[in-house]
mmCIF file of C-alpha atoms in Angstrom:
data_model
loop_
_atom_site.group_PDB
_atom_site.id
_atom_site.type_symbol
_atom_site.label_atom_id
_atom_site.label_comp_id
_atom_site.label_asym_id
_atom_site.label_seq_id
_atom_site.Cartn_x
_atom_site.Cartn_y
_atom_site.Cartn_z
ATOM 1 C CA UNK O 1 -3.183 -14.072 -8.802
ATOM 2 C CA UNK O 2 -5.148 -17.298 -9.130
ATOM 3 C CA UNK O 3 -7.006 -16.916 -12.373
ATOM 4 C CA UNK O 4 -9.683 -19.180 -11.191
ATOM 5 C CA UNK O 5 -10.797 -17.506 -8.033
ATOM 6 C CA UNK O 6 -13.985 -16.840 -8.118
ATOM 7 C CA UNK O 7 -13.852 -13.212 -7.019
ATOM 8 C CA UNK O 8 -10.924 -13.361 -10.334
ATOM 9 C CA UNK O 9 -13.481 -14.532 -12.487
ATOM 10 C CA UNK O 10 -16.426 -12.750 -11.818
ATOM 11 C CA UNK O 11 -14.808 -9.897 -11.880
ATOM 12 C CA UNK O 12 -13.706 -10.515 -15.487
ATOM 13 C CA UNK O 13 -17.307 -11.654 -16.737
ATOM 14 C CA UNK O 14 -19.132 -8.466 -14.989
ATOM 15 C CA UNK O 15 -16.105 -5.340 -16.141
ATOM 16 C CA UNK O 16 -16.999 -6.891 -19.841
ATOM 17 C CA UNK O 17 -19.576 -4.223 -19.796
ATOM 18 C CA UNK O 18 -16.839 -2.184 -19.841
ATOM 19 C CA UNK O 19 -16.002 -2.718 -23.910
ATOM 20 C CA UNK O 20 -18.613 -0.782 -24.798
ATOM 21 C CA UNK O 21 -17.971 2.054 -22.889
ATOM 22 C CA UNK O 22 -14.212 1.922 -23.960
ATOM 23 C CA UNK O 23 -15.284 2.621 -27.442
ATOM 24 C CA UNK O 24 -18.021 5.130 -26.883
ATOM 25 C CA UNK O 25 -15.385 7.159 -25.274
ATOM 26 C CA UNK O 26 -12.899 6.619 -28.143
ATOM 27 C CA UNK O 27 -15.346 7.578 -30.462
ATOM 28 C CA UNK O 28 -16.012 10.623 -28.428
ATOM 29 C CA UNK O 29 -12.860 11.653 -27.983
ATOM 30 C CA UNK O 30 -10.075 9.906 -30.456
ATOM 31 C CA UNK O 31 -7.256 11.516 -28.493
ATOM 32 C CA UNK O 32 -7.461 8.725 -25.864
ATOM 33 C CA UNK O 33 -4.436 6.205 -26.773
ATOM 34 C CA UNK O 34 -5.381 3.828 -24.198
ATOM 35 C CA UNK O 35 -8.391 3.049 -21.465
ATOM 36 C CA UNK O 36 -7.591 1.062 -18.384
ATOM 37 C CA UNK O 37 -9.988 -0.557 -15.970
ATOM 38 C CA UNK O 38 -7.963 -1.719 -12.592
ATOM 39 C CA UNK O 39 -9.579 -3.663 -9.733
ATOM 40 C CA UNK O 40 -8.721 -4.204 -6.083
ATOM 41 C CA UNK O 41 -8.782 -7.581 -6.586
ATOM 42 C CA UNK O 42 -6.119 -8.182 -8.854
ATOM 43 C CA UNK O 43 -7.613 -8.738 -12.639
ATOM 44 C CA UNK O 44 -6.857 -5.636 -15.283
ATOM 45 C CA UNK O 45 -8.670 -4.375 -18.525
ATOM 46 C CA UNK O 46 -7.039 -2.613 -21.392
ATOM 47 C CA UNK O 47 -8.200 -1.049 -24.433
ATOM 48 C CA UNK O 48 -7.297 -1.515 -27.043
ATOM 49 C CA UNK O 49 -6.397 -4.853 -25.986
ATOM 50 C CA UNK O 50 -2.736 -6.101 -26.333
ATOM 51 C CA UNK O 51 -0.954 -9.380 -26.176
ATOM 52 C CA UNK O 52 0.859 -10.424 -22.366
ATOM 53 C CA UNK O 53 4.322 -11.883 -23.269
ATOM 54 C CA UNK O 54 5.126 -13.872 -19.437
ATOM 55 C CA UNK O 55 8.688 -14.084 -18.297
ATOM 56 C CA UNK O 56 10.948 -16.803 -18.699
ATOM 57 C CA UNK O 57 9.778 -18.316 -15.471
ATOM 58 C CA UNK O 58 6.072 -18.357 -16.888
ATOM 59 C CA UNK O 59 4.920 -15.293 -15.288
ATOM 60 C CA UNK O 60 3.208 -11.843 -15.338
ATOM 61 C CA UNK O 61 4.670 -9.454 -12.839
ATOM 62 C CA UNK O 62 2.436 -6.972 -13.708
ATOM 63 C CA UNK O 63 0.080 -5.757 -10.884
ATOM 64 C CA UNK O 64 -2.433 -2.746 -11.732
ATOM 65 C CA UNK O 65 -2.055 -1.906 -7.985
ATOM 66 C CA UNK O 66 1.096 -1.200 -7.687
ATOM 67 C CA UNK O 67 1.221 1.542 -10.593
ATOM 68 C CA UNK O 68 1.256 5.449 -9.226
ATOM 69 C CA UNK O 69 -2.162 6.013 -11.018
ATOM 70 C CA UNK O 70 -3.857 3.870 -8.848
ATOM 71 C CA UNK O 71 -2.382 4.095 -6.002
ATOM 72 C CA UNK O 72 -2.987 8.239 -6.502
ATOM 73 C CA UNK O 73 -7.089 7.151 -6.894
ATOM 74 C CA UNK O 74 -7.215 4.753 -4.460
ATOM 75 C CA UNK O 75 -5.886 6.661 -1.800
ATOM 76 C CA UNK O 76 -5.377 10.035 -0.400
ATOM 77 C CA UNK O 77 -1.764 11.262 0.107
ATOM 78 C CA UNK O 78 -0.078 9.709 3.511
ATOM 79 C CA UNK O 79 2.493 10.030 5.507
ATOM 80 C CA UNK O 80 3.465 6.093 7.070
ATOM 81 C CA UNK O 81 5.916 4.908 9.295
ATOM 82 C CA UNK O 82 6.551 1.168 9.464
ATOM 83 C CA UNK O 83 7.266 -0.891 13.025
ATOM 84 C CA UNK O 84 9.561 -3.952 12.301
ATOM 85 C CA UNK O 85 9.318 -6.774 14.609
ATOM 86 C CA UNK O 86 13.609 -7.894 15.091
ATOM 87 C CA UNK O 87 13.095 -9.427 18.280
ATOM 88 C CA UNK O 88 14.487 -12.942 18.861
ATOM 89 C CA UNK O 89 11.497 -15.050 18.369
ATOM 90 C CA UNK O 90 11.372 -13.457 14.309
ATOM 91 C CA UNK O 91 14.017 -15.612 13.448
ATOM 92 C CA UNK O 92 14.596 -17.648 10.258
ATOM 93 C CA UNK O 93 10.865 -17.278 8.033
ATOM 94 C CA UNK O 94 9.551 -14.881 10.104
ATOM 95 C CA UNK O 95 12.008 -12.462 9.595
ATOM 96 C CA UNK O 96 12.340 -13.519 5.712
ATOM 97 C CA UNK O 97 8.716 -12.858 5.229
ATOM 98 C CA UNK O 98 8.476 -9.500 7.593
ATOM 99 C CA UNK O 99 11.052 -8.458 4.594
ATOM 100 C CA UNK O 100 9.008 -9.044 1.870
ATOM 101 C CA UNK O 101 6.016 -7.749 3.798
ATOM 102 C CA UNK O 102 7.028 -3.950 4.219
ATOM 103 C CA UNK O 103 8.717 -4.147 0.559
ATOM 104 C CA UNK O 104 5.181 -4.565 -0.153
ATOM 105 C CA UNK O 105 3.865 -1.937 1.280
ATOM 106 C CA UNK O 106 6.928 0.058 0.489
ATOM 107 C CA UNK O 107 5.394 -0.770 -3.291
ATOM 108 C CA UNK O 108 2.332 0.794 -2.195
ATOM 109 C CA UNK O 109 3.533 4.329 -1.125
ATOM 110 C CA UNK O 110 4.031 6.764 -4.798
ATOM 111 C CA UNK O 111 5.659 10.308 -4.854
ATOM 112 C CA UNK O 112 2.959 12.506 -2.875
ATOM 113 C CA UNK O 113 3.571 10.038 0.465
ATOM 114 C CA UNK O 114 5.936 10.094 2.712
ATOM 115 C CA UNK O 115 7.780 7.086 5.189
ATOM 116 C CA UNK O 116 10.690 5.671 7.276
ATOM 117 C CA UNK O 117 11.191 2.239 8.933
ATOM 118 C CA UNK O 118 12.026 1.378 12.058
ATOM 119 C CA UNK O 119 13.014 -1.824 13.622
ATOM 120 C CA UNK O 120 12.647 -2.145 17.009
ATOM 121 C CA UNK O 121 14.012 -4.876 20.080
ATOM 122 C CA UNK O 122 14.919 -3.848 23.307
ATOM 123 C CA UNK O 123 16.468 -0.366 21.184
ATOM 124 C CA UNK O 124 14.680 1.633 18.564
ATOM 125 C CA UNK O 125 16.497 1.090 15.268
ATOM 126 C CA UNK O 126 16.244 3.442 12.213
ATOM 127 C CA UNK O 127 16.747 1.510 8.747
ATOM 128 C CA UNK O 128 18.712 4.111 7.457
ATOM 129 C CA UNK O 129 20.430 5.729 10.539
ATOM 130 C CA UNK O 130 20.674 9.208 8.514
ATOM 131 C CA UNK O 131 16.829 9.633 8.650
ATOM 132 C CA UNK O 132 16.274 9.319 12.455
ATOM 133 C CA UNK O 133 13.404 10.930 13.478
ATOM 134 C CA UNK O 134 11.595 12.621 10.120
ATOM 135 C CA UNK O 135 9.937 11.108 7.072
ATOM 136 C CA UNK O 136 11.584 11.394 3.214
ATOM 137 C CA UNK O 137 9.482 10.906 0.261
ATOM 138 C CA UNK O 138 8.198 7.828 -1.226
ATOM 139 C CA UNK O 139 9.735 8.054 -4.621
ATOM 140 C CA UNK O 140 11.858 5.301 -6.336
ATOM 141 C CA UNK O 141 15.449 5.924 -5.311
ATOM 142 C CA UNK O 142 14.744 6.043 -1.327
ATOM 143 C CA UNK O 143 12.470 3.270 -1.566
ATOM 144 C CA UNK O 144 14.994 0.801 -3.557
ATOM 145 C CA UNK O 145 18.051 2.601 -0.967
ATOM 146 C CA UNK O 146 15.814 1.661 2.204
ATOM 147 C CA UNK O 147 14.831 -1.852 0.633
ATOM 148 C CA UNK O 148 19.346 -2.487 0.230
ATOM 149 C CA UNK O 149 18.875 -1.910 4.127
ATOM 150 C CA UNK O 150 16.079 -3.847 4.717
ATOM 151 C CA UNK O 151 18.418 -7.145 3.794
ATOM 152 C CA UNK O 152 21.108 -5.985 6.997
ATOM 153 C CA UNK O 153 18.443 -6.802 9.854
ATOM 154 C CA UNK O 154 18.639 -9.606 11.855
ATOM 155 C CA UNK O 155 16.681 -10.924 15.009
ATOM 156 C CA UNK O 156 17.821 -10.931 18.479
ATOM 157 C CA UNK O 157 16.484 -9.710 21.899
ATOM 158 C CA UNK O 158 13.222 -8.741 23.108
ATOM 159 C CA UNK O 159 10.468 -6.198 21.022
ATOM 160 C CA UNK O 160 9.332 -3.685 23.407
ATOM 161 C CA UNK O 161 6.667 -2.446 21.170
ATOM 162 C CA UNK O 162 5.368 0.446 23.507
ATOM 163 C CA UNK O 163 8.835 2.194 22.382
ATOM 164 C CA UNK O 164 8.308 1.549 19.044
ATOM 165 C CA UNK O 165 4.807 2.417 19.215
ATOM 166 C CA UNK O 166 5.559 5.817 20.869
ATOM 167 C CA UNK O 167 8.646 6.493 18.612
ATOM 168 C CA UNK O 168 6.533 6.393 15.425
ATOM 169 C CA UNK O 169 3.892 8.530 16.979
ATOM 170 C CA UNK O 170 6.030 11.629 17.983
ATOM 171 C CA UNK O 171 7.977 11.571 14.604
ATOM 172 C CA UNK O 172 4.058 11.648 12.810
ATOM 173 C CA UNK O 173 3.085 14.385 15.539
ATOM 174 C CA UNK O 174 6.574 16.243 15.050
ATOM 175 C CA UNK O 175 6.580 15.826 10.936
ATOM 176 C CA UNK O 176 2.785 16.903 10.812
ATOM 177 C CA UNK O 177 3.687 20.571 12.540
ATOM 178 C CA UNK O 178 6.426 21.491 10.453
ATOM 179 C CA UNK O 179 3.927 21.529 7.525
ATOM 180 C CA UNK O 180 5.392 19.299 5.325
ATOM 181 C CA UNK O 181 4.754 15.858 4.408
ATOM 182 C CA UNK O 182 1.561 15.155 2.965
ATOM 183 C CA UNK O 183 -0.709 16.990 5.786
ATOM 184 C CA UNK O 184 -3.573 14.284 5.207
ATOM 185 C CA UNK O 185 -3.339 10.733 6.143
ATOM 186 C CA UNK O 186 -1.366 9.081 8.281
ATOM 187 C CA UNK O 187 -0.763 5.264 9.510
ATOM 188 C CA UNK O 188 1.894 3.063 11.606
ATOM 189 C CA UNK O 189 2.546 -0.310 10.046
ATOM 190 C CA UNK O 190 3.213 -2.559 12.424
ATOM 191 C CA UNK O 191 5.124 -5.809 11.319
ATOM 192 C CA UNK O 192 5.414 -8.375 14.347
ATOM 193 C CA UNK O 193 5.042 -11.833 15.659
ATOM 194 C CA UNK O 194 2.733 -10.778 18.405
ATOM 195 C CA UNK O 195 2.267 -8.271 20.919
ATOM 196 C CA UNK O 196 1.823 -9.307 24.796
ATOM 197 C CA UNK O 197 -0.791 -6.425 25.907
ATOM 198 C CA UNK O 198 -2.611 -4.463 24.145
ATOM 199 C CA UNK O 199 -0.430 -0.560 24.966
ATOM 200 C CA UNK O 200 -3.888 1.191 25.185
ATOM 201 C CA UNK O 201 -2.146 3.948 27.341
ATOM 202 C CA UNK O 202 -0.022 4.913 24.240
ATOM 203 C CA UNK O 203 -3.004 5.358 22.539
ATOM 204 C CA UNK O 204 -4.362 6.821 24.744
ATOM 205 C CA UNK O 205 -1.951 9.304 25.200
ATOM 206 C CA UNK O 206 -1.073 9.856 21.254
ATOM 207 C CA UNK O 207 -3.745 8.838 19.505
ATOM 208 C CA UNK O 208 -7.288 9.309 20.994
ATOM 209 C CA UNK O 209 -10.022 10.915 21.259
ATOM 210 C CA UNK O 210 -9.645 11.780 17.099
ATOM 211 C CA UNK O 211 -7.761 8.600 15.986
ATOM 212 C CA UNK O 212 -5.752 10.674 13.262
ATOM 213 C CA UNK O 213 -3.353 7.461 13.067
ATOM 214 C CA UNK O 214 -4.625 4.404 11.864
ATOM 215 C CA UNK O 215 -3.194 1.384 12.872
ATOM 216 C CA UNK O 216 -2.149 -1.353 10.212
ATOM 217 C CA UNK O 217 -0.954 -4.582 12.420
ATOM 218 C CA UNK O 218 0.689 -7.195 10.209
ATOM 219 C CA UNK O 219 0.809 -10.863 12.274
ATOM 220 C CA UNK O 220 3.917 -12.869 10.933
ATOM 221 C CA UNK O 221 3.299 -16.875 11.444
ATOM 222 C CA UNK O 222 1.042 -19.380 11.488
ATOM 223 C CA UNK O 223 0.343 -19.258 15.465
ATOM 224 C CA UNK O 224 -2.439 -17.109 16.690
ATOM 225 C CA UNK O 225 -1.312 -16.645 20.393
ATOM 226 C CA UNK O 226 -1.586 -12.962 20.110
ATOM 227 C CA UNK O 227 -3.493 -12.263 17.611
ATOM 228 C CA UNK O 228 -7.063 -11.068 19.682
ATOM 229 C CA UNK O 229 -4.315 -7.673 20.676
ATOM 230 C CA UNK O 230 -3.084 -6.992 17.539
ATOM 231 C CA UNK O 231 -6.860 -6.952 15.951
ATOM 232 C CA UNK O 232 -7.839 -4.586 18.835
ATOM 233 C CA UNK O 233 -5.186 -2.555 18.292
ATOM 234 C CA UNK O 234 -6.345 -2.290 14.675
ATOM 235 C CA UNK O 235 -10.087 -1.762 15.335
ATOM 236 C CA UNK O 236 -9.558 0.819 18.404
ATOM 237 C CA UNK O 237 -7.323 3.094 15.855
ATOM 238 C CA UNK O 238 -9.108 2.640 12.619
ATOM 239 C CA UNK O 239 -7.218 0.279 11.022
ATOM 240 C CA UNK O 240 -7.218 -3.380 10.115
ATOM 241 C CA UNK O 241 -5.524 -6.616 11.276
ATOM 242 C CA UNK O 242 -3.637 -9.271 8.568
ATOM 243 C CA UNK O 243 -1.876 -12.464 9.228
ATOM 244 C CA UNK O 244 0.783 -13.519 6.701
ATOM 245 C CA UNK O 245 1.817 -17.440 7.252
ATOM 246 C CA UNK O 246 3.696 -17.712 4.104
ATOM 247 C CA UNK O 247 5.605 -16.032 1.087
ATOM 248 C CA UNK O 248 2.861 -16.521 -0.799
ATOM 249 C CA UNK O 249 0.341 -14.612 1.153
ATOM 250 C CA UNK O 250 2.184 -11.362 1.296
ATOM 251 C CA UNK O 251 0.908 -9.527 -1.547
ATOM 252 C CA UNK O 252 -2.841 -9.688 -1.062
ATOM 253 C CA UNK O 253 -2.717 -9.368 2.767
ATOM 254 C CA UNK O 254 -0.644 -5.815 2.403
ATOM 255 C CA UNK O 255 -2.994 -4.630 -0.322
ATOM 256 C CA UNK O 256 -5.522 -4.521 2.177
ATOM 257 C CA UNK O 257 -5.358 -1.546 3.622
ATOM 258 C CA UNK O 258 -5.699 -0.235 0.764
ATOM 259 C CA UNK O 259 -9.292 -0.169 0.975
ATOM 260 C CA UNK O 260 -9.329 0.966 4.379
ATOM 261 C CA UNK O 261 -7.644 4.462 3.660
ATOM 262 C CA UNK O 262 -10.152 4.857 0.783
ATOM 263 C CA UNK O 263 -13.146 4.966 2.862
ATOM 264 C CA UNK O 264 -13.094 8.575 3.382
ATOM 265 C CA UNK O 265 -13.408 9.203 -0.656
ATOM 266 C CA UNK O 266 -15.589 6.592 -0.813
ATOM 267 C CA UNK O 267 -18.042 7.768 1.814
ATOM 268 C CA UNK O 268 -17.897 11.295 0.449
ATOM 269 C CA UNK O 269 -18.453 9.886 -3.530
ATOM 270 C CA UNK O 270 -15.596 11.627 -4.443
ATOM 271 C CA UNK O 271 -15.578 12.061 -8.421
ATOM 272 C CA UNK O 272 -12.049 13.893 -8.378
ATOM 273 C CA UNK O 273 -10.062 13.723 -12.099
ATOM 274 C CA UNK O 274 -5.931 13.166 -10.774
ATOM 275 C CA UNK O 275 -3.054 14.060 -12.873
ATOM 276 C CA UNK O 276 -0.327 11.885 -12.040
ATOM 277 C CA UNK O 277 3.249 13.494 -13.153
ATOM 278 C CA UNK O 278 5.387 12.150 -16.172
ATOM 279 C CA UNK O 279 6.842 8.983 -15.473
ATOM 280 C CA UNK O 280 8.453 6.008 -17.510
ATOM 281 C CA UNK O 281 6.441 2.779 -16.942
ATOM 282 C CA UNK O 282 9.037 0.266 -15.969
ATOM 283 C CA UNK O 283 7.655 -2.324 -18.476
ATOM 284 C CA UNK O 284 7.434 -0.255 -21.468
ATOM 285 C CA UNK O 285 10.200 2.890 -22.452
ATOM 286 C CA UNK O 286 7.971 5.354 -22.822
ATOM 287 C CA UNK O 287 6.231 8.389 -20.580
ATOM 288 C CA UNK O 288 2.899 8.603 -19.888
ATOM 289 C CA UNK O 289 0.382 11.031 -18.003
ATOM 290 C CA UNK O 290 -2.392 9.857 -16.425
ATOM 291 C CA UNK O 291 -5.855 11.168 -15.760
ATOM 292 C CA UNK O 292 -7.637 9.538 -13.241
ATOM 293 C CA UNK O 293 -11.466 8.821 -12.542
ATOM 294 C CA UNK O 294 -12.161 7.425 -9.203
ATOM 295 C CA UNK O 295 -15.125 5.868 -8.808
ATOM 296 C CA UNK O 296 -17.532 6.476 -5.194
ATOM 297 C CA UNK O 297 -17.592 2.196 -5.007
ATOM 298 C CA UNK O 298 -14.606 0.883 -3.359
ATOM 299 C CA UNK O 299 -13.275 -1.815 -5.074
ATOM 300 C CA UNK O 300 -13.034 -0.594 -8.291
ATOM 301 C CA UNK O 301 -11.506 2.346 -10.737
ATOM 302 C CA UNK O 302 -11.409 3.734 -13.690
ATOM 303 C CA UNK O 303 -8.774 5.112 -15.583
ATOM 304 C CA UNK O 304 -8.527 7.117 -18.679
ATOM 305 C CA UNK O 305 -5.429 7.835 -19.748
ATOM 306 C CA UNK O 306 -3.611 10.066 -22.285
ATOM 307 C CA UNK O 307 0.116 9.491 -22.868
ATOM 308 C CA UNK O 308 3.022 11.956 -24.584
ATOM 309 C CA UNK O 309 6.307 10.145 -25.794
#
């Protein structure tokens, strides 16, 4: 994050509010180790307040968004299958940054979603051949074993996207009627380049009147040839259109969507308290259970949270 963004820093100068309420609710209840305050837009609050140690490179990898607990408030459970561009033209960068792109959003999926990856050319290729045609949970080990096969792609050939497109809509349709999976959200991430038309008969035939799948179209590149498509597709399947032109802009642009699969709790001022499971933060070595407050405004949460060793 850029600490000077404005967005950044006003951010930081209004949540200061937040002190006081940190140590009202200590002093209510002095069973609460720590109190977190994590925003959509990057910046983080922690009481009591500790001292960042960057790496040796200068940095702070930590990113409040990427932690189960908010990914648990933020959004409702969902089961996601991502589209990978391999066609010719995603040579070189393109293909480098599609990558990183659904490691991202592989980053945003915790243990009550579910997901596979498909690349697609003129054949439909499944990441990890073993997994053709259902979904597998989104919990560490067969997100890092899909990520080792993210790295054996390459680019060659045509996309034909309506193949793709219908692919990850029968194995949502299929997965949803054997009553597993998360039976609430679902979304196609589509990583490409471009798209030539605009496949409204697919839609058509898969995905309206009700629009159960939203569409979340990631444009690799700088050029903007195809990009009027890509945002319809996004906008006629309630969804929303990015364009990633560098390394760099990866992170915020997948983080996105974020907000979009929120709306429902949002527009209903959900007030729901979460329990996220035991897990060992990968920064520190010890387990923690977190309750969870989700605020009815979008773009920000609160979290209280307890913690056993």
């Amino acid at each position: 994050m850029y600490n000077k963004d404005p967005d950044i820093v006003n951010g930081v100068y209004w949540s200061e509010a937040l002190n006081k309420v940190f140590v009202e609710n200590f002093e209510r209840d002095p069973s609460l180790i720590w109190q977190y305050f994590g925003s959509a837009k990057g910046f983080f609050r922690q009481y009591p307040g500790v001292k960042w140690h960057p790496d040796e490179h200068g940095v702070i990898g930590f990113d409040c968004r990427n932690r189960k607990w908010y990914i648990q408030a933020a959004t409702s459970p969902k089961d996601v299958v991502i589209l990978v561009d391999v066609s010719g033209s995603m040579k070189g960068l393109r293909l480098t940054i599609a990558r990183q792109t659904v490691s991202s959003v592989l980053d945003t999926l915790g243990d009550d979603d579910f997901f596979n990856i498909i690349a697609y050319n003129q054949e439909i290729h499944y990441v990890e051949p073993c997994l053709n045609g259902t979904l597998v949970r989104a919990d560490r080990a067969n997100k890092d074993h899909f990520r080792q096969h993210l790295d054996k792609l390459f680019a060659k050939g045509i996309g034909l996207l309506g193949d793709a497109l219908t692919e990850a809509f029968t194995i949502l349709s299929d997965f949803n009627q054997t009553g597993h999976g998360s039976t609430c959200s679902q979304a196609i991430m589509l990583v490409t380049d471009g798209a030539t038309k605009m496949y409204d008969s697919v839609f058509e035939k898969f995905n309206w009147p009700d629009r159960k799948v939203r569409i979340f179209p990631y444009l690799i590149g700088r050029e903007s040839a195809f990009a009027d498509n890509l945002k319809w597709m996004a906008c006629a399947n309630k969804g929303y259109f990015s364009q990633i032109s560098t390394l760099a802009d990866v992170q915020e642009n997948v983080m996105r969507y974020l907000h979009v699969m929120s709306r429902p709790k949002v527009i209903d001022h959900e007030h729901d308290t979460v329990w996220t499971e035991a897990y060992v933060d990968s920064a520190l070595s010890q387990a923690y259970r977190v309750s969870i407050y989700a605020c009815s405004f979008p773009d920000a949460y609160i979290y209280l949270i307890d913690a056993f060793i």
